[in-house]
CSV table of C-alpha atoms in Angstrom, one decimal:
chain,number,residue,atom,x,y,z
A,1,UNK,CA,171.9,99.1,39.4
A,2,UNK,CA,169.3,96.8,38.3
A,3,UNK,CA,166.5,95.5,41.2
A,4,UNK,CA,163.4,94.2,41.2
A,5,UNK,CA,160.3,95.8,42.2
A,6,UNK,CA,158.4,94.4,44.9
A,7,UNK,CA,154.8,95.5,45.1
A,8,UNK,CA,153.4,93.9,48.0
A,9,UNK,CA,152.3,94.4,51.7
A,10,UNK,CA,154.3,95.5,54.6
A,11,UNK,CA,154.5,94.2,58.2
A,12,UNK,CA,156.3,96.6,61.0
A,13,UNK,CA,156.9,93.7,63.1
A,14,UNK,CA,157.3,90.0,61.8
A,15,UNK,CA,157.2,88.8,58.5
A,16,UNK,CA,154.6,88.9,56.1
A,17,UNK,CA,154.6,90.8,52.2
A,18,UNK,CA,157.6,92.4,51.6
A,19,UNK,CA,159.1,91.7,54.9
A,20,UNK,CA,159.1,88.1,53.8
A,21,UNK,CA,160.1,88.5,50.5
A,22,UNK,CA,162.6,91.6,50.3
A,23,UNK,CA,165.8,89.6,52.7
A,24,UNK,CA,165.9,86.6,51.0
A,25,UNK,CA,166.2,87.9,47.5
A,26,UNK,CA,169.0,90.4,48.9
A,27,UNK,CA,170.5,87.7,50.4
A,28,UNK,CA,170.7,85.7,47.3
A,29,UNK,CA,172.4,88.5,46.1
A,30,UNK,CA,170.0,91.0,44.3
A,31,UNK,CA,169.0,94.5,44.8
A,32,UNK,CA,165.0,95.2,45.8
A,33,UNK,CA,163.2,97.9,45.3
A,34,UNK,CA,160.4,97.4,48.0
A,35,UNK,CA,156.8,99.4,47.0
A,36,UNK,CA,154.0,98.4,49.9
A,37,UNK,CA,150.9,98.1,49.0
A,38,UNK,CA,149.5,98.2,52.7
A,39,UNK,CA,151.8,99.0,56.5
A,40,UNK,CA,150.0,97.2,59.2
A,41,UNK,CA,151.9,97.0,62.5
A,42,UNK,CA,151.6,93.4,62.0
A,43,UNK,CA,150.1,90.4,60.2
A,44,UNK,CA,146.0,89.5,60.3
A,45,UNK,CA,146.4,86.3,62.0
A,46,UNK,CA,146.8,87.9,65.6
A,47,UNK,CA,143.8,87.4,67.7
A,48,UNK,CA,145.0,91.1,69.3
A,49,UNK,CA,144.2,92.5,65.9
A,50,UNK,CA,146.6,95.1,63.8
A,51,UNK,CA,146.8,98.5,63.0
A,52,UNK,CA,147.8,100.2,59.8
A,53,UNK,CA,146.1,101.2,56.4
A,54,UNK,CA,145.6,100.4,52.9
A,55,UNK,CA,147.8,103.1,50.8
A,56,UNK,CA,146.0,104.9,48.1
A,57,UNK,CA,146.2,103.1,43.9
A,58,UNK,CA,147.7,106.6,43.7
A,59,UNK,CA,150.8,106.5,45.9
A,60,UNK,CA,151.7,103.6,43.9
A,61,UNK,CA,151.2,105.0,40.5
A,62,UNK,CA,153.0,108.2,41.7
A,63,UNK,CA,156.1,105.9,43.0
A,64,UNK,CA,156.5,104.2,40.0
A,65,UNK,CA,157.1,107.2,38.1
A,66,UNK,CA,159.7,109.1,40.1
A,67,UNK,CA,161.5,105.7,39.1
A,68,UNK,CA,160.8,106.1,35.9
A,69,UNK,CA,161.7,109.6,36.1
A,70,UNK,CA,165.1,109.1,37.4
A,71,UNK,CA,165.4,106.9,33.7
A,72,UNK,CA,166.2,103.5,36.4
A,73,UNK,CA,162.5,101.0,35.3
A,74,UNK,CA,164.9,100.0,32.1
A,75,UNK,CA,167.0,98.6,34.9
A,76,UNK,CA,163.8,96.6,36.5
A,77,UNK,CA,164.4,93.3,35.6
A,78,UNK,CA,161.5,91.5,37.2
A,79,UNK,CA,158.2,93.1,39.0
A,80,UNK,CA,156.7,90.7,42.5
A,81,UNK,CA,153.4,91.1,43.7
A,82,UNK,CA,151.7,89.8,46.1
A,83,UNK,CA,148.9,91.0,48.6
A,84,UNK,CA,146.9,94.0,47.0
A,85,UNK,CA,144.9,96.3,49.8
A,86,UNK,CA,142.1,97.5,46.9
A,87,UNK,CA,140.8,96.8,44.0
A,88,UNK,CA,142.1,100.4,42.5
A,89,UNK,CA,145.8,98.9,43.2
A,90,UNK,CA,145.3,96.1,40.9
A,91,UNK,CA,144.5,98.8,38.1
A,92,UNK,CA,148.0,100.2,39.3
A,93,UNK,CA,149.9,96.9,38.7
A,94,UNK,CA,148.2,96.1,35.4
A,95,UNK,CA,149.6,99.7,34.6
A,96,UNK,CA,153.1,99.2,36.1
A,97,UNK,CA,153.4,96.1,34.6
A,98,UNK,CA,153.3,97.6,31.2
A,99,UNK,CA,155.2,100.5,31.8
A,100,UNK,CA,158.1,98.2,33.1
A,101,UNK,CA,158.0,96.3,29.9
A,102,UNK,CA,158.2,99.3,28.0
A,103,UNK,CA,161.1,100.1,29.6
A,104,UNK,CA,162.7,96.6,29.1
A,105,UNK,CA,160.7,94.4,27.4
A,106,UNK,CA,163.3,91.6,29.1
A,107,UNK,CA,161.6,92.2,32.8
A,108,UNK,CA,159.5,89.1,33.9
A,109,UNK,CA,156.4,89.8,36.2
A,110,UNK,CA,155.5,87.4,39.0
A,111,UNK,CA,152.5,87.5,40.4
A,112,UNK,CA,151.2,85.5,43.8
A,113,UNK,CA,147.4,86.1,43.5
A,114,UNK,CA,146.8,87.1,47.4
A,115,UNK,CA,142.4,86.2,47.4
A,116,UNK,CA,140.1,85.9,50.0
A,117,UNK,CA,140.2,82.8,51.7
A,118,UNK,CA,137.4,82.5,54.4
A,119,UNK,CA,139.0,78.9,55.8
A,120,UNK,CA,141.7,80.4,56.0
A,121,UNK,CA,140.9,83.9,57.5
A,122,UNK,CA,142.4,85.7,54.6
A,123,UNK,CA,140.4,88.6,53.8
A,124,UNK,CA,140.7,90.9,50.4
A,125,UNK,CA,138.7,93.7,49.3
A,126,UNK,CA,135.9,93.6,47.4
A,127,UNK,CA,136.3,93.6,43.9
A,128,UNK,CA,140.6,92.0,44.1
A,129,UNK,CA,140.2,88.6,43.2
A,130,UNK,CA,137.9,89.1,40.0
A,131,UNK,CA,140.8,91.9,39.1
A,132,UNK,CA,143.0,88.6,39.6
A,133,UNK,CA,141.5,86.5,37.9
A,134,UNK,CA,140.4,88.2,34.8
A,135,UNK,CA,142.9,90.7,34.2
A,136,UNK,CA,146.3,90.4,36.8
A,137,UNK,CA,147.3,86.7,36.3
A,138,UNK,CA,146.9,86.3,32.5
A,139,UNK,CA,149.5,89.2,32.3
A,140,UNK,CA,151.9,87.9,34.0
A,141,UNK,CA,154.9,85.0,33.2
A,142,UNK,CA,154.7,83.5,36.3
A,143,UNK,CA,151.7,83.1,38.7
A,144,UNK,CA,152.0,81.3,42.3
A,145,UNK,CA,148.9,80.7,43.4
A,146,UNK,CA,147.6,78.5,46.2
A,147,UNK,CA,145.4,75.5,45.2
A,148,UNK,CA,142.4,77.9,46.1
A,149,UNK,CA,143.3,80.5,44.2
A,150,UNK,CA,144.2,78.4,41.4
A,151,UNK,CA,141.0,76.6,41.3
A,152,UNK,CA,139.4,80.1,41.7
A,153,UNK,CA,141.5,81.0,38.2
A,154,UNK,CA,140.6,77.9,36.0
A,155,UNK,CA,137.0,77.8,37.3
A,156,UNK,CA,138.3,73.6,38.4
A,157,UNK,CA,137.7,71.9,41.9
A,158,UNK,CA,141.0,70.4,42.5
A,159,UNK,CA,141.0,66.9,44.9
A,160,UNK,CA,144.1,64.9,43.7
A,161,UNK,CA,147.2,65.2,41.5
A,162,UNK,CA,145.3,64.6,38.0
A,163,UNK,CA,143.1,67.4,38.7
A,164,UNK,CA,146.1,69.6,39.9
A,165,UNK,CA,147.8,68.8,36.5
A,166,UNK,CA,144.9,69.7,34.5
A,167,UNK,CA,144.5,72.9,36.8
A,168,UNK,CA,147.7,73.8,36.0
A,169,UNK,CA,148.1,73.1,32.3
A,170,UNK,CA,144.9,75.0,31.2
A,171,UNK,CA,146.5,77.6,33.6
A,172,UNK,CA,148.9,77.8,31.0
A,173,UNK,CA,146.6,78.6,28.0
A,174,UNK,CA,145.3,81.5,30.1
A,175,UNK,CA,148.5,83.7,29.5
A,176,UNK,CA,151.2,82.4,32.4
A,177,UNK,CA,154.0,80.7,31.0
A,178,UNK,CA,155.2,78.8,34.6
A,179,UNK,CA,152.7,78.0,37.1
A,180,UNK,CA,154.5,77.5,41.1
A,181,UNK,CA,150.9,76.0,43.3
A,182,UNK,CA,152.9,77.1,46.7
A,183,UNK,CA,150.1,74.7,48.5
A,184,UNK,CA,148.5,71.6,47.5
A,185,UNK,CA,146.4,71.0,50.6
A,186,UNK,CA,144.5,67.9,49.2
A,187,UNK,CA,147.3,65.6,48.4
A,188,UNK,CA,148.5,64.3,51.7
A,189,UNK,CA,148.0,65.2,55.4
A,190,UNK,CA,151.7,63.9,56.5
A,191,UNK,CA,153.7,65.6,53.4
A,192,UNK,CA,154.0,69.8,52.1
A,193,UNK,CA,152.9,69.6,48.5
A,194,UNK,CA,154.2,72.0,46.1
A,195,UNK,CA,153.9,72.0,41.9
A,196,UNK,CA,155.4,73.3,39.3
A,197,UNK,CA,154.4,73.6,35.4
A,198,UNK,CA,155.3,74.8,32.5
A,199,UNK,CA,155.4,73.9,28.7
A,200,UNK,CA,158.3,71.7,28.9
A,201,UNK,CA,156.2,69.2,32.0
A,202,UNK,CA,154.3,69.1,35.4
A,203,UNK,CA,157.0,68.5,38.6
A,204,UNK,CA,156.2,67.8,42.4
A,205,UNK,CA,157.9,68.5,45.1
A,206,UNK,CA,157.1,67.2,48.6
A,207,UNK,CA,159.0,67.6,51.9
A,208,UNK,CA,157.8,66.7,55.6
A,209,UNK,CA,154.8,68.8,57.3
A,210,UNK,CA,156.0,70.5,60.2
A,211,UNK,CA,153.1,70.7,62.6
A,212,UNK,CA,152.2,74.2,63.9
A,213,UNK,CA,150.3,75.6,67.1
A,214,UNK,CA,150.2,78.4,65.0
A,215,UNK,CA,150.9,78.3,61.3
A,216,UNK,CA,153.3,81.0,60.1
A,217,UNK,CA,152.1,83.4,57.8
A,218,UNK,CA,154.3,84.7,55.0
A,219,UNK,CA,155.7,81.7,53.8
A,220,UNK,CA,153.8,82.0,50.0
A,221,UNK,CA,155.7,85.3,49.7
A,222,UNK,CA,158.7,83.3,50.6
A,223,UNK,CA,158.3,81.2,48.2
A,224,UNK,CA,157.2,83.5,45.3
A,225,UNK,CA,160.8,85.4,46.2
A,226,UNK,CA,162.8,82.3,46.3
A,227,UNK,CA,161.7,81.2,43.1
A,228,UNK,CA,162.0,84.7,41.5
A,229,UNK,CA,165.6,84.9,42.5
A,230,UNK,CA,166.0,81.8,41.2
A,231,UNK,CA,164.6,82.5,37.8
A,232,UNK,CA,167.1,86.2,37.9
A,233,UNK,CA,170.2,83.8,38.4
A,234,UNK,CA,169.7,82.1,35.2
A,235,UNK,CA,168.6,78.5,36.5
A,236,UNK,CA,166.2,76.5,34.9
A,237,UNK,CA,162.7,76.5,36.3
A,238,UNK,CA,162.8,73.6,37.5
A,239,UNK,CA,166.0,74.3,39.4
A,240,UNK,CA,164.6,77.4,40.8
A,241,UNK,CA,161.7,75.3,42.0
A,242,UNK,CA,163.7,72.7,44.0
A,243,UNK,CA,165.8,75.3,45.5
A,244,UNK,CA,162.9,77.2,46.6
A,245,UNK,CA,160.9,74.3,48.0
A,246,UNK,CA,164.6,73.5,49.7
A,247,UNK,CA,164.8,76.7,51.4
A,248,UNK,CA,162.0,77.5,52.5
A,249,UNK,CA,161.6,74.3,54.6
A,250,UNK,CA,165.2,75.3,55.7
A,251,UNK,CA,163.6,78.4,56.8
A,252,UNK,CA,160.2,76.6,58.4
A,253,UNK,CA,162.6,74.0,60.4
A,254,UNK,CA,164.5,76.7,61.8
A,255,UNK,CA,161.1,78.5,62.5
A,256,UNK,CA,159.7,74.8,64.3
A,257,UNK,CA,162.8,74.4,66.1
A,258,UNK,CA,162.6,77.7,68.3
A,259,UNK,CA,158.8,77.7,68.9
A,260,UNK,CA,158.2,80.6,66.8
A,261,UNK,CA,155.0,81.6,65.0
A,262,UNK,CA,156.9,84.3,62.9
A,263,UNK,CA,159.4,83.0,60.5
A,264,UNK,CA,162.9,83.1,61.5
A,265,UNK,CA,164.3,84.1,58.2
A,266,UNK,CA,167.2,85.9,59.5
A,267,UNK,CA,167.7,82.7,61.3
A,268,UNK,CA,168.0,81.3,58.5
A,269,UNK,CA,169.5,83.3,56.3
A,270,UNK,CA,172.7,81.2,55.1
A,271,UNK,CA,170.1,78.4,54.4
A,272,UNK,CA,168.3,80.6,51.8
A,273,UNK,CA,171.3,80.3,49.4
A,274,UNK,CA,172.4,76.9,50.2
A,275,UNK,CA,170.0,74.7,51.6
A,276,UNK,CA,171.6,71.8,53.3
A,277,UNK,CA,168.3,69.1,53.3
A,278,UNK,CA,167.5,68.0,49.8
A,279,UNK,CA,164.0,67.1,48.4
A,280,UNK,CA,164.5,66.6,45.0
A,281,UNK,CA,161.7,67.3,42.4
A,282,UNK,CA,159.9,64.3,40.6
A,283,UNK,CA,158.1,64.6,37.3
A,284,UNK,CA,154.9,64.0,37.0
A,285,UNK,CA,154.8,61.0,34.0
């Protein structure tokens, strides 16, 4: 039975970490093998607060060998990560990682680089994003950063598509072969930027911005699943990129239509593997 590890946060209620990211990829037909990095009753964004804890660099160390133990990581053919709840778990991925790889040297790792983003109200702890930055993303295949945390990576302020390019393509000297920017805030106020880049050429994507009360939370781990299941199914980056851009609006209309603040994945499940609006992806010349 071969899966894909998902190392990432846990909501009880909503979705947000692996309760994004763990339906969609089953629903586009692959098996997950969810590890949570944190379980918090719900996401940060509530003004009520959450409740929940950061589990221990440990637990996850411990986890990944009863896999291993049970002779089944030679099966793992791709490891997600997303939000990290210490600095100590970071040291636990780098470690997974490699042990995966051991295992079968085919698995791809994907890494969405969860950092501290005051305007935002996204708070890590101390000591994750350098972890990120100088040791997590240049080990991995794929990074989907944010255009914060990509600027935070390349050590570039990013302010329109030339400097998003350039972001992206020394990205690509730094160890990541395929760089997904989930966000590119700067580009335009009516239109959802995404980019993707890899040796072969820089793509954009764009679809309509759907204006929030509320913006939903969870929707980078959305995309970081989309695109890895895309990747597992043999497409071509570039295809895996459209179809995640394409489904996750699917997924955000849905969510807009209803008045919801959570996403409304289930919802929207039968537009995860066939989206039915098309944005198609335009290279950047």
């Amino acid at each position: 039975m071969k899966g894909i590890l998902s190392i990432q946060s846990h909501v009880v209620y909503g979705h947000a970490g692996n309760s994004s990211a763990v339906f969609p990829l089953q629903r586009m037909g692959f098996e997950v093998w969810p590890l949570h990095t944190v379980q918090f009753s719900n996401h940060t964004q509530y003004k009520q607060g959450w409740t929940g804890t950061a589990f221990p660099a440990t637990d996850l160390i411990d986890l990944v060998k009863g896999i291993n133990n049970i002779d089944q990581l030679k099966n793992c053919e791709a490891v997600l990560t997303g939000y990290q709840g210490s600095a100590d778990q970071c040291l636990a991925i780098i470690d997974t990682v490699k042990t995966v790889k051991q295992q079968n040297p085919n698995a791809i790792y994907i890494c969405d680089p969860v950092m501290g983003d005051p305007e935002k109200g996204c708070i890590v702890a101390d000591g994750i994003s350098e972890y990120l930055i100088n040791d997590v993303m240049p080990l991995a295949d794929v990074i989907v950063p944010n255009q914060f945390e990509l600027s935070q990576f390349v050590g570039m302020t990013i302010n329109t598509l030339d400097d998003a390019v350039k972001a992206c393509q020394h990205a690509l000297t730094l160890g990541p072969k395929m760089v997904l920017v989930k966000h590119l805030h700067s580009l335009s106020s009516d239109k959802f930027s995404m980019m993707l880049a890899t040796k072969d050429g820089c793509y954009l994507a764009q679809r309509p911005h759907l204006a929030f009360d509320n913006q939903p939370v969870g929707v980078g781990d959305l995309i970081s699943s989309l695109f890895t299941g895309g990747l597992l199914k043999g497409w071509s980056a570039e295809q895996a990129f459209e179809h995640a851009h394409n489904a996750c609006y699917a997924v955000l209309k849905e969510t807009h239509r209803r008045g919801e603040w959570e996403l409304q994945t289930i919802a929207a499940q039968d537009e995860i593997v066939a989206p039915t609006e098309i944005f198609p992806i335009t290279e950047i010349k």
